[in-house]
Amino acid sequence: MSLADFLNNKGYRVLIIEKSAIGSGASGTPVGLVNPATGRKANLSWEAAKCHCLINENLSRVQEENKQQPFFSRSGVLRPAIDDETYTNFRKAYERDDWPDGWCSWMSADGVRKANPYLIETKGGLLIHAGLSVRVLDYLKAYAKVLERKNVTQLTQQNYQLIPDDQHWKIKSDELGIFKTASVIFACGHAVVNSPYWREIPLHPVKGQISKYTTEERLKWDIPIAASGYFARSGENEYVTGGTYEHDFADEQFDKKGLSILENKLRRTMPSLLEKSVLTGQWAGIRASTPNRLPVIGSHQQEPNLYIFSGLGSKGLLYSKYTAQLLGAFLVDGKQLPPELNISRLSANRVR
């Protein structure tokens, strides 16, 4: 949708074909964070300022154009230092990285306790003021309506066939029959390797699971927590905990293994909250990761007018708008792609 939006603004007719529904797969996580302080070391993420600016602007625009219940919050993200190792890593990140003005501050142990009384004793923590909390499925559905008003055609629940046609492509769709298009962009996450055109791309599927809980009492915290997992409120007495990073899995469904992992995360960080919580739901999705953990965008090496947009991993919200802008500028104006994102980095003989 981000790429379709960019191309539509440049005057191109764009068709989105979705195999399932808007927000299916990993994109439809119940609650997502825009957190530029990533990983166990809280390093400032790739092109954080540019990525954050664009997704923040788009969330605001989509919210304003839909006039519905808010689906995102500029809540910030709290990264508590729950042991000596995380304290050392987070202090280094705080002092070393070139944080934009107003993005980050150090919170004392007392400050952390006041912000979230359920947390175990901490050694302080990083408060990422730039962090955003998003009800992702609501955002995507609202974004789809914005694009519909801009005459971007969106077909869901579609089976299709892609047929080479000289320098163009034919798409055979259940709903539209056969039509011709100048270019095709695959933007389907880890499933892109199911296409014969991209099956040798070294995308690594990583399963992520989330659990939903309710409590009888109103929750006494507002800032999402990113510790050994992440914990974010989804209502006055509802919250989610996530996510798992499963590299070996038998299927794409949520399961008891994921629930156990998530409950252990909660037990290590907010045991008093777990005691008051009732499990109300589970969710699972598959992320697409690359060797350098950055998106993969660009053109197929042999097939004309065939492109890829994938590999956003667990940072789909943060990366989506900026990487779409980069790929869009490449498609429209021939601007160079950053070498760390360009599909050519994955070696010439991997894509045939």
Short mmCIF file of C-alpha atoms in Angstrom, two decimals:
data_model
loop_
_atom_site.label_atom_id
_atom_site.label_comp_id
_atom_site.label_asym_id
_atom_site.label_seq_id
_atom_site.Cartn_x
_atom_site.Cartn_y
_atom_site.Cartn_z
CA MET A 1 0.00 0.00 0.00
CA SER A 2 2.87 2.39 0.73
CA LEU A 3 4.37 1.77 -2.70
CA ALA A 4 0.97 1.99 -4.42
CA ASP A 5 0.41 5.32 -2.68
CA PHE A 6 3.74 6.70 -3.92
CA LEU A 7 3.18 5.54 -7.52
CA ASN A 8 -0.38 6.86 -7.54
CA ASN A 9 0.91 10.28 -6.49
CA LYS A 10 3.27 10.14 -9.50
CA GLY A 11 0.35 9.62 -11.85
CA TYR A 12 0.56 5.86 -12.36
CA ARG A 13 -2.42 3.52 -12.42
CA VAL A 14 -1.85 0.94 -9.71
CA LEU A 15 -3.58 -2.36 -8.95
CA ILE A 16 -3.03 -4.24 -5.69
CA ILE A 17 -3.78 -7.96 -5.81
CA GLU A 18 -4.03 -9.59 -2.38
CA LYS A 19 -4.28 -13.37 -2.07
CA SER A 20 -6.15 -13.12 1.23
CA ALA A 21 -7.45 -10.03 3.05
CA ILE A 22 -6.03 -6.62 3.91
CA GLY A 23 -3.80 -7.08 6.94
CA SER A 24 -3.41 -10.83 6.55
CA GLY A 25 -0.16 -12.53 7.49
CA ALA A 26 2.48 -10.80 9.59
CA SER A 27 1.21 -7.34 8.59
CA GLY A 28 -1.93 -7.76 10.68
CA THR A 29 -0.33 -8.02 14.11
CA PRO A 30 -2.83 -6.75 16.71
CA VAL A 31 -0.50 -4.14 18.19
CA GLY A 32 2.78 -2.99 16.66
CA LEU A 33 5.46 -0.59 17.80
CA VAL A 34 7.45 1.95 15.84
CA ASN A 35 10.58 1.52 17.94
CA PRO A 36 13.84 2.94 16.55
CA ALA A 37 15.89 1.51 19.45
CA THR A 38 16.09 -2.09 18.38
CA GLY A 39 17.52 -5.39 19.51
CA ARG A 40 19.12 -6.42 22.76
CA LYS A 41 21.55 -3.51 22.57
CA ALA A 42 18.94 -0.83 21.75
CA ASN A 43 20.98 0.38 18.77
CA LEU A 44 19.54 3.24 16.75
CA SER A 45 18.01 1.53 13.72
CA TRP A 46 18.90 2.02 10.05
CA GLU A 47 17.95 5.49 8.72
CA ALA A 48 15.81 5.92 11.82
CA ALA A 49 15.03 9.63 11.42
CA LYS A 50 13.90 9.35 7.78
CA CYS A 51 11.88 6.20 8.42
CA HIS A 52 10.22 7.61 11.53
CA CYS A 53 9.34 10.92 9.89
CA LEU A 54 7.50 9.27 7.01
CA ILE A 55 5.55 6.67 8.98
CA ASN A 56 4.61 9.27 11.61
CA GLU A 57 3.31 11.58 8.89
CA ASN A 58 1.38 8.78 7.19
CA LEU A 59 -0.25 7.57 10.38
CA SER A 60 -1.39 11.14 11.07
CA ARG A 61 -2.69 11.61 7.51
CA VAL A 62 -4.60 8.33 7.41
CA GLN A 63 -6.06 9.00 10.87
CA GLU A 64 -7.17 12.50 9.85
CA GLU A 65 -8.74 11.35 6.59
CA ASN A 66 -10.76 8.60 8.25
CA LYS A 67 -12.09 10.47 11.29
CA GLN A 68 -12.42 7.27 13.32
CA GLN A 69 -11.33 6.01 16.71
CA PRO A 70 -7.58 6.63 17.06
CA PHE A 71 -5.50 3.69 15.90
CA PHE A 72 -2.10 4.99 16.98
CA SER A 73 -0.51 6.81 19.87
CA ARG A 74 2.69 8.78 20.33
CA SER A 75 3.14 6.86 23.54
CA GLY A 76 6.90 6.48 23.51
CA VAL A 77 8.56 3.14 24.26
CA LEU A 78 10.26 2.25 27.56
CA ARG A 79 13.25 -0.07 27.44
CA PRO A 80 13.91 -1.03 31.09
CA ALA A 81 17.35 -2.29 32.10
CA ILE A 82 16.35 -5.42 33.99
CA ASP A 83 19.87 -6.77 34.57
CA ASP A 84 23.54 -5.75 34.41
CA GLU A 85 23.95 -6.72 30.75
CA THR A 86 21.00 -4.70 29.50
CA TYR A 87 22.01 -1.77 31.67
CA THR A 88 25.49 -1.76 30.10
CA ASN A 89 24.11 -2.11 26.57
CA PHE A 90 21.44 0.54 26.98
CA ARG A 91 23.78 3.07 28.59
CA LYS A 92 26.26 2.57 25.73
CA ALA A 93 23.52 3.07 23.17
CA TYR A 94 22.27 6.17 24.98
CA GLU A 95 25.72 7.75 25.13
CA ARG A 96 27.10 6.51 21.78
CA ASP A 97 24.34 6.76 19.18
CA ASP A 98 23.48 10.00 17.44
CA TRP A 99 19.91 10.33 18.68
CA PRO A 100 17.83 13.09 17.07
CA ASP A 101 16.88 15.88 19.45
CA GLY A 102 14.15 14.89 21.86
CA TRP A 103 14.11 11.24 20.88
CA CYS A 104 15.68 9.61 23.88
CA SER A 105 16.33 10.14 27.60
CA TRP A 106 17.55 8.05 30.51
CA MET A 107 14.97 7.21 33.16
CA SER A 108 15.99 6.44 36.72
CA ALA A 109 14.97 3.25 38.50
CA ASP A 110 12.41 5.27 40.48
CA GLY A 111 11.10 6.77 37.26
CA VAL A 112 10.69 3.33 35.71
CA ARG A 113 8.87 2.09 38.83
CA LYS A 114 6.44 5.00 38.64
CA ALA A 115 5.89 4.51 34.91
CA ASN A 116 5.11 0.81 35.35
CA PRO A 117 4.58 -0.59 38.86
CA TYR A 118 4.30 -4.17 37.54
CA LEU A 119 7.94 -4.32 36.41
CA ILE A 120 10.53 -6.09 38.48
CA GLU A 121 13.24 -3.96 40.06
CA THR A 122 15.28 -2.31 37.30
CA LYS A 123 18.48 -0.33 36.90
CA GLY A 124 16.67 2.46 35.08
CA GLY A 125 16.01 2.43 31.38
CA LEU A 126 15.84 4.15 28.03
CA LEU A 127 12.72 6.17 27.33
CA ILE A 128 12.33 6.40 23.55
CA HIS A 129 10.09 9.45 23.21
CA ALA A 130 9.81 8.89 19.45
CA GLY A 131 8.20 5.48 19.90
CA LEU A 132 4.71 4.93 18.51
CA SER A 133 2.09 2.33 19.34
CA VAL A 134 -0.19 1.22 16.48
CA ARG A 135 -3.27 -0.98 16.19
CA VAL A 136 -1.94 -2.25 12.90
CA LEU A 137 -4.99 -3.93 11.40
CA ASP A 138 -7.09 -0.82 11.98
CA TYR A 139 -4.38 1.29 10.36
CA LEU A 140 -4.17 -0.94 7.29
CA LYS A 141 -7.93 -1.01 6.80
CA ALA A 142 -8.06 2.77 7.10
CA TYR A 143 -5.12 3.12 4.69
CA ALA A 144 -6.94 0.89 2.20
CA LYS A 145 -9.90 3.29 2.29
CA VAL A 146 -7.59 6.24 1.63
CA LEU A 147 -6.17 4.49 -1.43
CA GLU A 148 -9.64 3.53 -2.64
CA ARG A 149 -10.63 7.20 -2.62
CA LYS A 150 -7.50 7.87 -4.71
CA ASN A 151 -8.69 5.28 -7.27
CA VAL A 152 -6.10 2.66 -6.40
CA THR A 153 -7.83 -0.63 -7.25
CA GLN A 154 -7.48 -3.31 -4.57
CA LEU A 155 -8.55 -6.90 -5.18
CA THR A 156 -8.65 -9.25 -2.18
CA GLN A 157 -9.24 -12.99 -1.88
CA GLN A 158 -7.64 -13.45 -5.30
CA ASN A 159 -6.02 -16.32 -7.08
CA TYR A 160 -3.96 -15.21 -10.06
CA GLN A 161 -1.45 -16.35 -12.63
CA LEU A 162 1.47 -14.27 -13.85
CA ILE A 163 2.20 -14.79 -17.54
CA PRO A 164 5.23 -13.30 -19.40
CA ASP A 165 4.22 -11.25 -22.44
CA ASP A 166 7.32 -9.96 -24.26
CA GLN A 167 8.40 -6.85 -22.32
CA HIS A 168 5.14 -6.77 -20.35
CA TRP A 169 3.13 -9.12 -18.17
CA LYS A 170 -0.31 -10.63 -18.29
CA ILE A 171 -2.16 -11.34 -15.09
CA LYS A 172 -5.01 -13.80 -15.08
CA SER A 173 -7.29 -12.99 -12.17
CA ASP A 174 -10.47 -14.65 -10.93
CA GLU A 175 -12.23 -11.28 -10.88
CA LEU A 176 -10.74 -9.34 -13.81
CA GLY A 177 -9.96 -12.11 -16.25
CA ILE A 178 -6.75 -11.42 -18.20
CA PHE A 179 -5.19 -7.97 -18.36
CA LYS A 180 -1.80 -6.55 -19.27
CA THR A 181 0.53 -4.50 -17.10
CA ALA A 182 3.87 -2.81 -17.73
CA SER A 183 5.43 -3.82 -14.42
CA VAL A 184 4.86 -6.24 -11.53
CA ILE A 185 6.13 -5.73 -7.99
CA PHE A 186 6.11 -8.65 -5.55
CA ALA A 187 5.38 -7.28 -2.06
CA CYS A 188 4.22 -10.41 -0.26
CA GLY A 189 6.65 -10.91 2.59
CA HIS A 190 8.21 -14.33 3.08
CA ALA A 191 5.78 -15.89 0.58
CA VAL A 192 7.67 -14.24 -2.29
CA VAL A 193 9.97 -17.28 -2.44
CA ASN A 194 6.98 -19.38 -3.49
CA SER A 195 7.20 -17.66 -6.87
CA PRO A 196 9.50 -19.37 -9.40
CA TYR A 197 11.01 -15.95 -10.09
CA TRP A 198 12.24 -15.40 -6.53
CA ARG A 199 12.64 -18.87 -5.02
CA GLU A 200 16.42 -18.55 -4.67
CA ILE A 201 16.31 -15.28 -2.74
CA PRO A 202 17.88 -16.01 0.68
CA LEU A 203 14.90 -14.84 2.70
CA HIS A 204 14.67 -16.47 6.09
CA PRO A 205 11.17 -16.99 7.56
CA VAL A 206 10.88 -16.15 11.26
CA LYS A 207 7.68 -17.02 13.09
CA GLY A 208 6.33 -14.52 15.58
CA GLN A 209 3.55 -15.12 18.08
CA ILE A 210 1.58 -12.77 20.29
CA SER A 211 -0.72 -13.41 23.26
CA LYS A 212 -3.62 -11.24 24.41
CA TYR A 213 -4.65 -10.86 28.04
CA THR A 214 -7.25 -9.11 30.16
CA THR A 215 -7.23 -8.15 33.83
CA GLU A 216 -10.07 -7.25 36.18
CA GLU A 217 -8.37 -4.03 37.23
CA ARG A 218 -7.50 -1.05 35.05
CA LEU A 219 -3.90 -1.38 33.92
CA LYS A 220 -1.54 1.02 35.63
CA TRP A 221 0.78 1.77 32.76
CA ASP A 222 0.57 3.74 29.52
CA ILE A 223 4.02 3.43 27.88
CA PRO A 224 4.65 0.20 25.92
CA ILE A 225 7.53 -1.86 27.30
CA ALA A 226 10.29 -3.40 25.20
CA ALA A 227 12.31 -5.71 27.42
CA SER A 228 12.89 -9.41 26.72
CA GLY A 229 9.69 -9.08 24.70
CA TYR A 230 7.26 -6.24 24.25
CA PHE A 231 4.14 -5.45 26.24
CA ALA A 232 1.57 -2.91 25.11
CA ARG A 233 -1.89 -1.96 26.29
CA SER A 234 -4.74 -2.46 23.85
CA GLY A 235 -7.47 -1.20 26.20
CA GLU A 236 -8.04 -0.10 29.79
CA ASN A 237 -7.73 -3.66 31.05
CA GLU A 238 -6.32 -5.40 27.95
CA TYR A 239 -2.78 -5.86 26.73
CA VAL A 240 -0.69 -7.91 24.35
CA THR A 241 2.70 -9.52 24.82
CA GLY A 242 5.05 -10.49 22.02
CA GLY A 243 6.82 -11.57 20.19
CA THR A 244 8.61 -14.80 19.59
CA TYR A 245 11.45 -15.25 17.09
CA GLU A 246 11.11 -18.86 15.98
CA HIS A 247 13.52 -19.94 13.23
CA ASP A 248 12.36 -23.56 13.15
CA PHE A 249 8.65 -24.26 13.08
CA ALA A 250 6.27 -26.82 11.62
CA ASP A 251 3.39 -24.53 10.65
CA GLU A 252 2.24 -20.92 10.72
CA GLN A 253 -0.39 -21.29 13.46
CA PHE A 254 -0.19 -20.08 17.04
CA ASP A 255 0.55 -22.89 19.48
CA LYS A 256 1.38 -23.88 23.05
CA LYS A 257 5.11 -23.46 22.42
CA GLY A 258 4.64 -19.80 21.57
CA LEU A 259 2.35 -19.25 24.53
CA SER A 260 4.95 -20.78 26.86
CA ILE A 261 7.71 -18.54 25.47
CA LEU A 262 5.58 -15.44 25.90
CA GLU A 263 4.45 -16.30 29.41
CA ASN A 264 8.09 -16.82 30.39
CA LYS A 265 8.89 -13.34 29.03
CA LEU A 266 6.07 -11.91 31.10
CA ARG A 267 7.12 -13.90 34.17
CA ARG A 268 10.68 -12.52 33.91
CA THR A 269 9.62 -8.90 33.59
CA MET A 270 6.16 -8.39 35.13
CA PRO A 271 5.34 -11.45 37.27
CA SER A 272 2.78 -9.60 39.36
CA LEU A 273 0.82 -8.73 36.22
CA LEU A 274 0.84 -12.31 34.96
CA GLU A 275 -0.81 -13.45 38.20
CA LYS A 276 -3.75 -11.12 37.50
CA SER A 277 -4.10 -11.90 33.80
CA VAL A 278 -6.46 -14.11 31.82
CA LEU A 279 -5.46 -15.31 28.36
CA THR A 280 -8.05 -14.19 25.78
CA GLY A 281 -6.36 -14.87 22.44
CA GLN A 282 -3.29 -15.72 20.42
CA TRP A 283 -1.96 -14.63 17.03
CA ALA A 284 0.90 -15.74 14.78
CA GLY A 285 2.58 -14.43 11.63
CA ILE A 286 5.73 -15.10 9.60
CA ARG A 287 8.30 -12.35 9.08
CA ALA A 288 10.77 -12.28 6.19
CA SER A 289 14.37 -11.68 7.28
CA THR A 290 17.49 -11.14 5.14
CA PRO A 291 21.17 -11.85 5.89
CA ASN A 292 21.85 -8.21 6.85
CA ARG A 293 18.38 -7.81 8.45
CA LEU A 294 17.44 -5.02 6.06
CA PRO A 295 14.73 -4.95 3.39
CA VAL A 296 15.39 -6.25 -0.11
CA ILE A 297 14.16 -4.07 -2.98
CA GLY A 298 15.02 -3.78 -6.66
CA SER A 299 14.66 -5.46 -10.03
CA HIS A 300 14.97 -9.05 -11.17
CA GLN A 301 18.27 -9.64 -12.92
CA GLN A 302 16.86 -11.40 -15.96
CA GLU A 303 13.12 -10.76 -16.14
CA PRO A 304 12.22 -7.27 -17.44
CA ASN A 305 9.89 -5.08 -15.42
CA LEU A 306 9.77 -7.47 -12.47
CA TYR A 307 10.56 -6.11 -9.00
CA ILE A 308 10.68 -7.15 -5.36
CA PHE A 309 9.80 -5.38 -2.09
CA SER A 310 10.31 -7.70 0.89
CA GLY A 311 12.46 -8.56 3.89
CA LEU A 312 11.23 -5.91 6.32
CA GLY A 313 11.49 -8.39 9.18
CA SER A 314 10.01 -7.17 12.46
CA LYS A 315 10.32 -3.49 11.43
CA GLY A 316 7.60 -3.33 8.81
CA LEU A 317 5.95 -0.27 10.35
CA LEU A 318 9.20 1.62 10.77
CA TYR A 319 10.64 0.82 7.33
CA SER A 320 7.51 0.69 5.16
CA LYS A 321 7.09 4.27 3.97
CA TYR A 322 10.75 5.15 3.47
CA THR A 323 11.68 1.96 1.61
CA ALA A 324 8.56 2.37 -0.55
CA GLN A 325 9.74 5.88 -1.39
CA LEU A 326 13.19 4.58 -2.34
CA LEU A 327 11.80 1.83 -4.55
CA GLY A 328 9.26 4.21 -6.07
CA ALA A 329 11.97 6.73 -6.98
CA PHE A 330 13.95 3.89 -8.57
CA LEU A 331 10.95 2.80 -10.64
CA VAL A 332 9.87 6.29 -11.71
CA ASP A 333 13.11 8.25 -11.99
CA GLY A 334 15.82 5.58 -12.09
CA LYS A 335 17.35 6.80 -8.83
CA GLN A 336 19.98 4.52 -7.34
CA LEU A 337 18.95 2.18 -4.59
CA PRO A 338 21.02 2.06 -1.38
CA PRO A 339 23.47 -0.83 -1.83
CA GLU A 340 22.54 -2.26 1.57
CA LEU A 341 18.94 -2.71 0.32
CA ASN A 342 19.46 -3.47 -3.37
CA ILE A 343 18.67 -7.05 -4.32
CA SER A 344 21.98 -7.15 -6.20
CA ARG A 345 23.74 -7.47 -2.82
CA LEU A 346 22.40 -11.01 -2.55
CA SER A 347 24.77 -12.05 -5.38
CA ALA A 348 24.18 -12.36 -9.09
CA ASN A 349 23.94 -16.10 -9.16
CA ARG A 350 21.27 -16.43 -6.46
CA VAL A 351 18.36 -15.07 -8.56
CA ARG A 352 17.58 -16.72 -11.87
#
